[in-house]
Amino acid sequence: MHETLPGRCTLVQLTVKGDERGSLVAIEQLRDAPFDIARVYYLYGTIPGVTRGLHAHRELRQLVVALAGSCTMLLDDGAARTSIRLGDPATGLLLPPLVWHEMSDFSPDCVLMVLADAAYDEADYIRDYGEFLAAAGSAG
Ligand code: TYD
């Protein structure tokens, strides 16, 4: 995949162990996820019309996989913004710090799994877009 994404975001192709019974994907820390996995969370049952996210992280690194269904992910590094559709359980989006992201247009069956390199910490969130632009500007 050669799509240029903002903020050093990358799409990673996960290895599918497929056989006649179906498919299996394994994600190991420091192999398939380029960090130690400290937390797993997932979003599902998102109400139609809802936009989630609307924040950036100061330090957190995450790997996002649509296990079922699909949603749109807007990525903004303060200089460029791009929207991509996540809908392949064998593709992960690596989401580094200081990328403003918004998820929308969830299909009713969407299960969005996120692997993160740290425990939940509200202090790591930047929820104000102006503050994000200032942080992204001084970082880059
Ligand atoms: P929120 O940050 O609003 O989700 P999103 O950014 O995806 O729209 O999180 C919803 C609630 O869940 C909020 O009360 C914080 C809590 N939460 C945790 O307790 N642990 C977690 O790992 C995450 C991601 C959220």
XYZ file of N, CA and C and ligand atoms in Angstrom:
445
model
N 0.839 -1.194 0.000
C 0.000 0.000 0.000
C 0.874 1.244 0.000
N 0.661 2.189 -0.889
C 1.552 3.337 -1.015
C 0.785 4.633 -0.852
N -0.120 4.633 0.065
C -0.883 5.839 0.303
C -0.098 6.729 1.259
N 0.021 7.998 0.928
C 0.711 8.920 1.825
C -0.291 9.450 2.837
N 0.014 9.225 4.095
C -0.899 9.635 5.151
C -0.228 10.696 6.011
N -1.009 11.583 6.624
C -0.428 12.631 7.466
C 0.282 12.056 8.693
N 1.264 12.816 9.176
C 1.838 12.567 10.498
C 2.520 11.230 10.689
N 3.124 10.732 9.649
C 3.800 9.431 9.728
C 2.843 8.292 10.091
N 1.563 8.475 9.848
C 0.623 7.351 9.951
C 0.945 6.373 8.826
N 0.815 5.094 9.107
C 1.035 4.114 8.045
C 0.000 3.010 8.134
N -0.289 2.445 6.984
C -1.135 1.262 6.932
C -0.223 0.047 6.887
N -0.445 -0.888 7.785
C 0.399 -2.079 7.807
C -0.444 -3.302 7.451
N 0.126 -4.113 6.596
C -0.541 -5.342 6.190
C -0.218 -6.425 7.215
N -1.227 -6.940 7.865
C -1.016 -7.993 8.858
C -0.983 -9.341 8.150
N -0.225 -10.253 8.724
C -0.104 -11.570 8.094
C -1.345 -12.408 8.411
N -1.977 -12.904 7.359
C -3.176 -13.732 7.533
C -2.787 -15.194 7.420
N -3.084 -15.940 8.479
C -2.871 -17.391 8.449
C -4.185 -18.006 7.970
N -4.320 -18.113 6.682
C -5.578 -18.624 6.144
C -5.452 -20.079 5.735
N -6.495 -20.814 5.934
C -6.563 -22.154 5.360
C -8.021 -22.437 5.029
N -8.332 -23.689 4.736
C -9.674 -24.009 4.258
C -10.749 -23.766 5.329
N -10.302 -23.559 6.588
C -11.278 -23.316 7.654
C -11.614 -21.844 7.819
N -10.770 -20.988 7.254
C -10.995 -19.556 7.411
C -9.693 -18.829 7.664
N -9.776 -17.675 8.333
C -8.603 -16.817 8.472
C -8.293 -16.540 9.936
N -7.023 -16.278 10.193
C -6.554 -15.962 11.536
C -5.436 -14.932 11.415
N -5.534 -13.891 12.231
C -4.472 -12.887 12.287
C -3.954 -12.829 13.715
N -2.642 -12.873 13.881
C -2.024 -12.738 15.201
C -1.244 -11.424 15.231
N -1.408 -10.686 16.311
C -0.656 -9.439 16.463
C 0.200 -9.557 17.711
N 1.505 -9.636 17.530
C 2.429 -9.710 18.651
C 3.132 -8.373 18.814
N 3.376 -8.032 20.076
C 4.083 -6.781 20.339
C 5.508 -6.874 19.810
N 5.974 -5.753 19.299
C 7.328 -5.618 18.754
C 7.575 -6.474 17.510
N 6.527 -7.146 17.019
C 6.644 -7.839 15.748
C 5.636 -7.223 14.773
N 4.354 -7.400 15.068
C 3.322 -6.843 14.185
C 2.910 -5.443 14.641
N 2.908 -5.240 15.957
C 2.735 -3.884 16.507
C 4.135 -3.414 16.921
N 4.551 -2.240 16.467
C 5.945 -1.816 16.722
C 6.127 -1.190 18.107
N 5.435 -1.762 19.100
C 5.553 -1.265 20.470
C 5.060 -2.354 21.414
N 5.325 -2.150 22.715
C 4.772 -3.040 23.730
C 3.289 -2.724 23.893
N 2.470 -3.754 23.839
C 1.018 -3.554 23.933
C 0.621 -3.505 25.410
N 0.174 -2.333 25.846
C -0.220 -2.160 27.246
C -1.741 -2.214 27.421
N -2.468 -2.015 26.322
C -3.933 -1.874 26.440
C -4.591 -2.242 25.132
N -5.742 -2.880 25.234
C -6.586 -3.163 24.075
C -7.974 -2.627 24.391
N -8.546 -1.862 23.458
C -9.945 -1.474 23.627
C -10.629 -1.537 22.268
N -11.934 -1.589 22.285
C -12.643 -1.643 21.013
C -13.948 -0.887 21.097
N -14.326 -0.331 19.963
C -15.559 0.435 19.818
C -16.517 -0.408 18.988
N -17.729 -0.466 19.411
C -18.745 -1.185 18.616
C -20.108 -0.604 18.961
N -21.106 -0.936 18.159
C -22.457 -0.435 18.403
C -22.540 1.074 18.305
N -21.678 1.663 17.484
C -21.681 3.125 17.360
C -22.965 3.573 16.658
N -23.585 4.564 17.253
C -24.879 5.049 16.747
C -24.666 5.770 15.409
N -25.539 5.522 14.415
C -25.383 6.186 13.115
C -25.317 7.708 13.260
N -24.416 8.307 12.503
C -24.287 9.767 12.512
C -23.291 10.284 13.534
N -22.828 9.401 14.421
C -21.905 9.828 15.480
C -20.475 9.932 14.949
N -19.767 10.972 15.402
C -18.320 11.087 15.147
C -17.601 10.915 16.480
N -16.608 10.028 16.494
C -15.849 9.766 17.723
C -14.410 10.225 17.539
N -13.645 10.096 18.606
C -12.264 10.552 18.535
C -12.213 12.040 18.831
N -11.965 12.841 17.782
C -11.883 14.298 17.938
C -10.820 14.678 18.971
N -9.670 14.062 18.847
C -8.566 14.373 19.751
C -7.248 13.913 19.113
N -6.165 14.302 19.745
C -4.839 13.764 19.431
C -4.216 13.335 20.751
N -3.174 12.548 20.650
C -2.449 12.143 21.855
C -1.084 12.806 21.876
N -0.618 13.080 23.073
C 0.706 13.695 23.224
C 1.812 12.673 22.975
N 1.632 11.452 23.502
C 2.704 10.448 23.404
C 2.240 9.073 22.954
N 0.952 8.799 23.088
C 0.442 7.437 22.855
C 0.626 6.989 21.406
N 1.026 5.751 21.240
C 1.059 5.128 19.910
C 0.001 4.032 19.868
N -0.695 3.925 18.745
C -1.802 2.983 18.645
C -1.797 2.283 17.286
N -2.355 1.089 17.289
C -2.585 0.338 16.060
C -4.078 0.041 16.002
N -4.735 0.506 14.937
C -6.188 0.462 14.834
C -6.579 -0.535 13.746
N -7.482 -1.451 14.063
C -7.911 -2.460 13.093
C -9.434 -2.567 13.118
N -10.058 -2.467 11.959
C -11.504 -2.708 11.862
C -11.703 -4.218 11.778
N -12.077 -4.814 12.893
C -12.242 -6.274 12.917
C -13.462 -6.710 12.130
N -14.479 -5.882 12.145
C -15.704 -6.153 11.371
C -16.258 -4.818 10.914
N -16.980 -4.840 9.805
C -17.583 -3.615 9.293
C -16.529 -2.606 8.882
N -16.918 -1.349 8.863
C -15.998 -0.315 8.388
C -16.366 1.032 8.988
N -15.402 1.926 8.964
C -15.641 3.316 9.360
C -14.629 4.198 8.637
N -14.897 5.493 8.656
C -13.994 6.463 8.050
C -13.123 7.070 9.138
N -11.841 7.164 8.869
C -10.879 7.738 9.810
C -10.265 8.970 9.176
N -10.498 10.112 9.787
C -9.857 11.349 9.345
C -8.563 11.526 10.134
N -7.473 11.803 9.420
C -6.148 11.963 10.027
C -5.625 13.349 9.686
N -5.145 14.055 10.688
C -4.722 15.449 10.504
C -3.476 15.664 11.355
N -2.365 16.033 10.710
C -1.131 16.267 11.474
C -0.872 17.756 11.684
N -1.864 18.582 11.403
C -1.718 20.023 11.566
C -1.315 20.711 10.279
N -0.796 19.925 9.330
C -0.393 20.483 8.038
C -1.251 19.923 6.910
N -1.650 18.654 7.041
C -2.444 17.997 6.004
C -3.486 17.118 6.669
N -4.599 16.951 5.983
C -5.606 15.998 6.493
C -6.086 15.094 5.372
N -6.318 13.845 5.749
C -6.738 12.818 4.799
C -7.778 11.948 5.481
N -8.750 11.491 4.726
C -9.706 10.514 5.244
C -9.488 9.186 4.549
N -9.473 8.132 5.334
C -9.367 6.802 4.750
C -10.500 5.954 5.311
N -10.826 4.910 4.581
C -11.854 3.982 5.045
C -11.150 2.759 5.609
N -11.436 2.436 6.867
C -10.889 1.228 7.479
C -11.971 0.151 7.414
N -11.633 -0.981 6.806
C -12.666 -2.000 6.679
C -12.093 -3.368 6.366
N -10.802 -3.534 6.696
C -10.143 -4.803 6.394
C -9.494 -5.332 7.675
N -9.931 -6.472 8.191
C -9.358 -6.986 9.432
C -7.903 -7.418 9.306
N -7.361 -7.392 8.092
C -5.948 -7.730 7.898
C -5.087 -6.495 7.651
N -5.661 -5.310 7.870
C -4.904 -4.068 7.703
C -4.996 -3.248 8.981
N -3.842 -2.817 9.478
C -3.826 -1.981 10.672
C -3.355 -0.581 10.325
N -3.930 0.390 11.005
C -3.476 1.776 10.864
C -2.610 2.115 12.067
N -1.345 2.426 11.820
C -0.452 2.877 12.895
C -0.666 4.364 13.101
N -1.054 4.694 14.308
C -1.436 6.066 14.645
C -0.438 6.608 15.671
N 0.527 7.407 15.223
C 1.527 7.948 16.152
C 0.954 9.125 16.956
N 1.736 9.665 17.884
C 1.278 10.838 18.630
C 1.105 12.044 17.723
N 0.392 13.028 18.235
C 0.191 14.319 17.573
C -0.445 14.187 16.194
N -1.406 13.274 16.099
C -2.261 13.200 14.912
C -3.709 13.351 15.389
N -4.330 14.432 14.961
C -5.751 14.637 15.278
C -6.546 13.617 14.479
N -7.441 12.876 15.133
C -8.188 11.856 14.394
C -9.666 11.867 14.785
N -10.473 11.590 13.779
C -11.926 11.537 13.958
C -12.443 10.313 13.218
N -13.300 9.557 13.868
C -13.911 8.379 13.240
C -15.392 8.655 13.014
N -15.868 8.317 11.816
C -17.268 8.594 11.472
C -17.770 7.547 10.488
N -19.035 7.670 10.137
C -19.668 6.779 9.146
C -19.421 5.312 9.477
N -19.638 4.962 10.754
C -19.501 3.572 11.186
C -20.622 2.737 10.574
N -20.272 1.615 10.002
C -21.320 0.672 9.598
C -21.892 0.061 10.886
N -23.150 -0.388 10.858
C -23.785 -0.883 12.087
C -23.023 -2.043 12.724
N -22.305 -2.812 11.909
C -21.579 -3.980 12.423
C -20.119 -3.678 12.752
N -19.750 -2.402 12.725
C -18.315 -2.076 12.877
C -17.810 -2.380 14.287
N -16.723 -3.125 14.340
C -15.974 -3.333 15.584
C -14.566 -2.821 15.310
N -14.211 -1.731 15.985
C -12.912 -1.110 15.763
C -12.033 -1.408 16.974
N -10.995 -2.223 16.742
C -10.093 -2.600 17.828
C -8.861 -1.702 17.804
N -8.426 -1.316 18.995
C -7.247 -0.453 19.109
C -6.277 -1.071 20.106
N -5.035 -1.231 19.680
C -3.954 -1.655 20.567
C -3.144 -0.404 20.897
N -2.818 -0.232 22.169
C -2.128 0.994 22.585
C -0.911 0.650 23.427
N 0.066 1.565 23.412
C 1.331 1.267 24.112
C 1.358 1.797 25.549
N 0.214 2.289 26.034
C 0.171 2.767 27.422
C -1.255 2.652 27.942
N -1.374 2.664 29.244
C -2.685 2.637 29.886
C -3.434 3.937 29.602
N -4.721 3.897 29.814
C -5.550 5.094 29.608
C -5.084 6.214 30.531
N -4.884 7.395 29.945
C -4.427 8.540 30.725
C -5.015 9.799 30.106
N -5.998 10.365 30.771
C -6.676 11.542 30.206
C -5.681 12.691 29.962
N -4.598 12.742 30.745
C -3.614 13.821 30.585
C -2.865 13.716 29.250
N -2.930 12.559 28.602
C -2.262 12.384 27.309
C -3.118 12.887 26.141
N -4.389 13.224 26.431
C -5.305 13.657 25.373
C -5.176 15.148 25.106
N -5.211 15.532 23.845
C -5.413 16.935 23.452
C -6.785 16.978 22.788
N -7.747 17.576 23.445
C -9.126 17.570 22.929
C -9.532 18.904 22.309
N -8.628 19.863 22.356
C -8.910 21.177 21.776
C -8.089 21.322 20.494
N -8.773 21.595 19.370
C -8.072 21.597 18.079
C -7.013 22.701 18.006
N -7.288 23.853 18.596
C -6.302 24.937 18.618
C -5.064 24.542 19.396
N -5.283 23.885 20.513
C -4.151 23.416 21.317
C -3.353 22.368 20.547
N -4.085 21.520 19.803
C -3.412 20.512 18.973
C -2.519 21.187 17.929
N -3.066 22.201 17.238
C -2.273 22.883 16.200
C -1.012 23.495 16.793
N -1.126 24.063 17.975
C 0.050 24.649 18.630
C 1.065 23.558 18.975
N 0.588 22.429 19.493
C 1.487 21.330 19.866
C 2.131 20.727 18.626
N 1.340 20.533 17.571
C 1.872 19.936 16.328
C 2.870 20.886 15.687
N 2.603 22.178 15.739
C 3.503 23.174 15.151
C 4.827 23.223 15.865
N 4.794 23.164 17.194
C 6.056 23.254 17.928
C 6.822 21.951 17.877
N 6.114 20.832 17.582
C 6.805 19.527 17.478
C 7.449 19.369 16.107
N 6.825 19.958 15.082
C 7.307 19.691 13.733
C 8.052 20.862 13.165
P -13.598 8.579 24.551
O -12.199 9.064 24.701
O -14.690 9.600 24.584
O -13.729 7.725 23.215
P -13.480 8.204 21.697
O -12.360 9.186 21.727
O -13.128 6.951 20.983
O -14.741 8.787 21.185
O -13.836 7.464 25.655
C -15.133 7.117 26.083
C -15.084 6.802 27.583
O -14.287 5.644 27.823
C -14.486 7.931 28.398
O -15.237 8.016 29.605
C -13.091 7.455 28.711
C -13.250 5.949 28.750
N -12.070 5.187 28.350
C -11.421 4.378 29.277
O -11.815 4.295 30.448
N -10.354 3.639 28.878
C -9.886 3.691 27.624
O -8.902 2.983 27.288
C -10.535 4.546 26.650
C -10.042 4.642 25.230
C -11.620 5.275 27.066
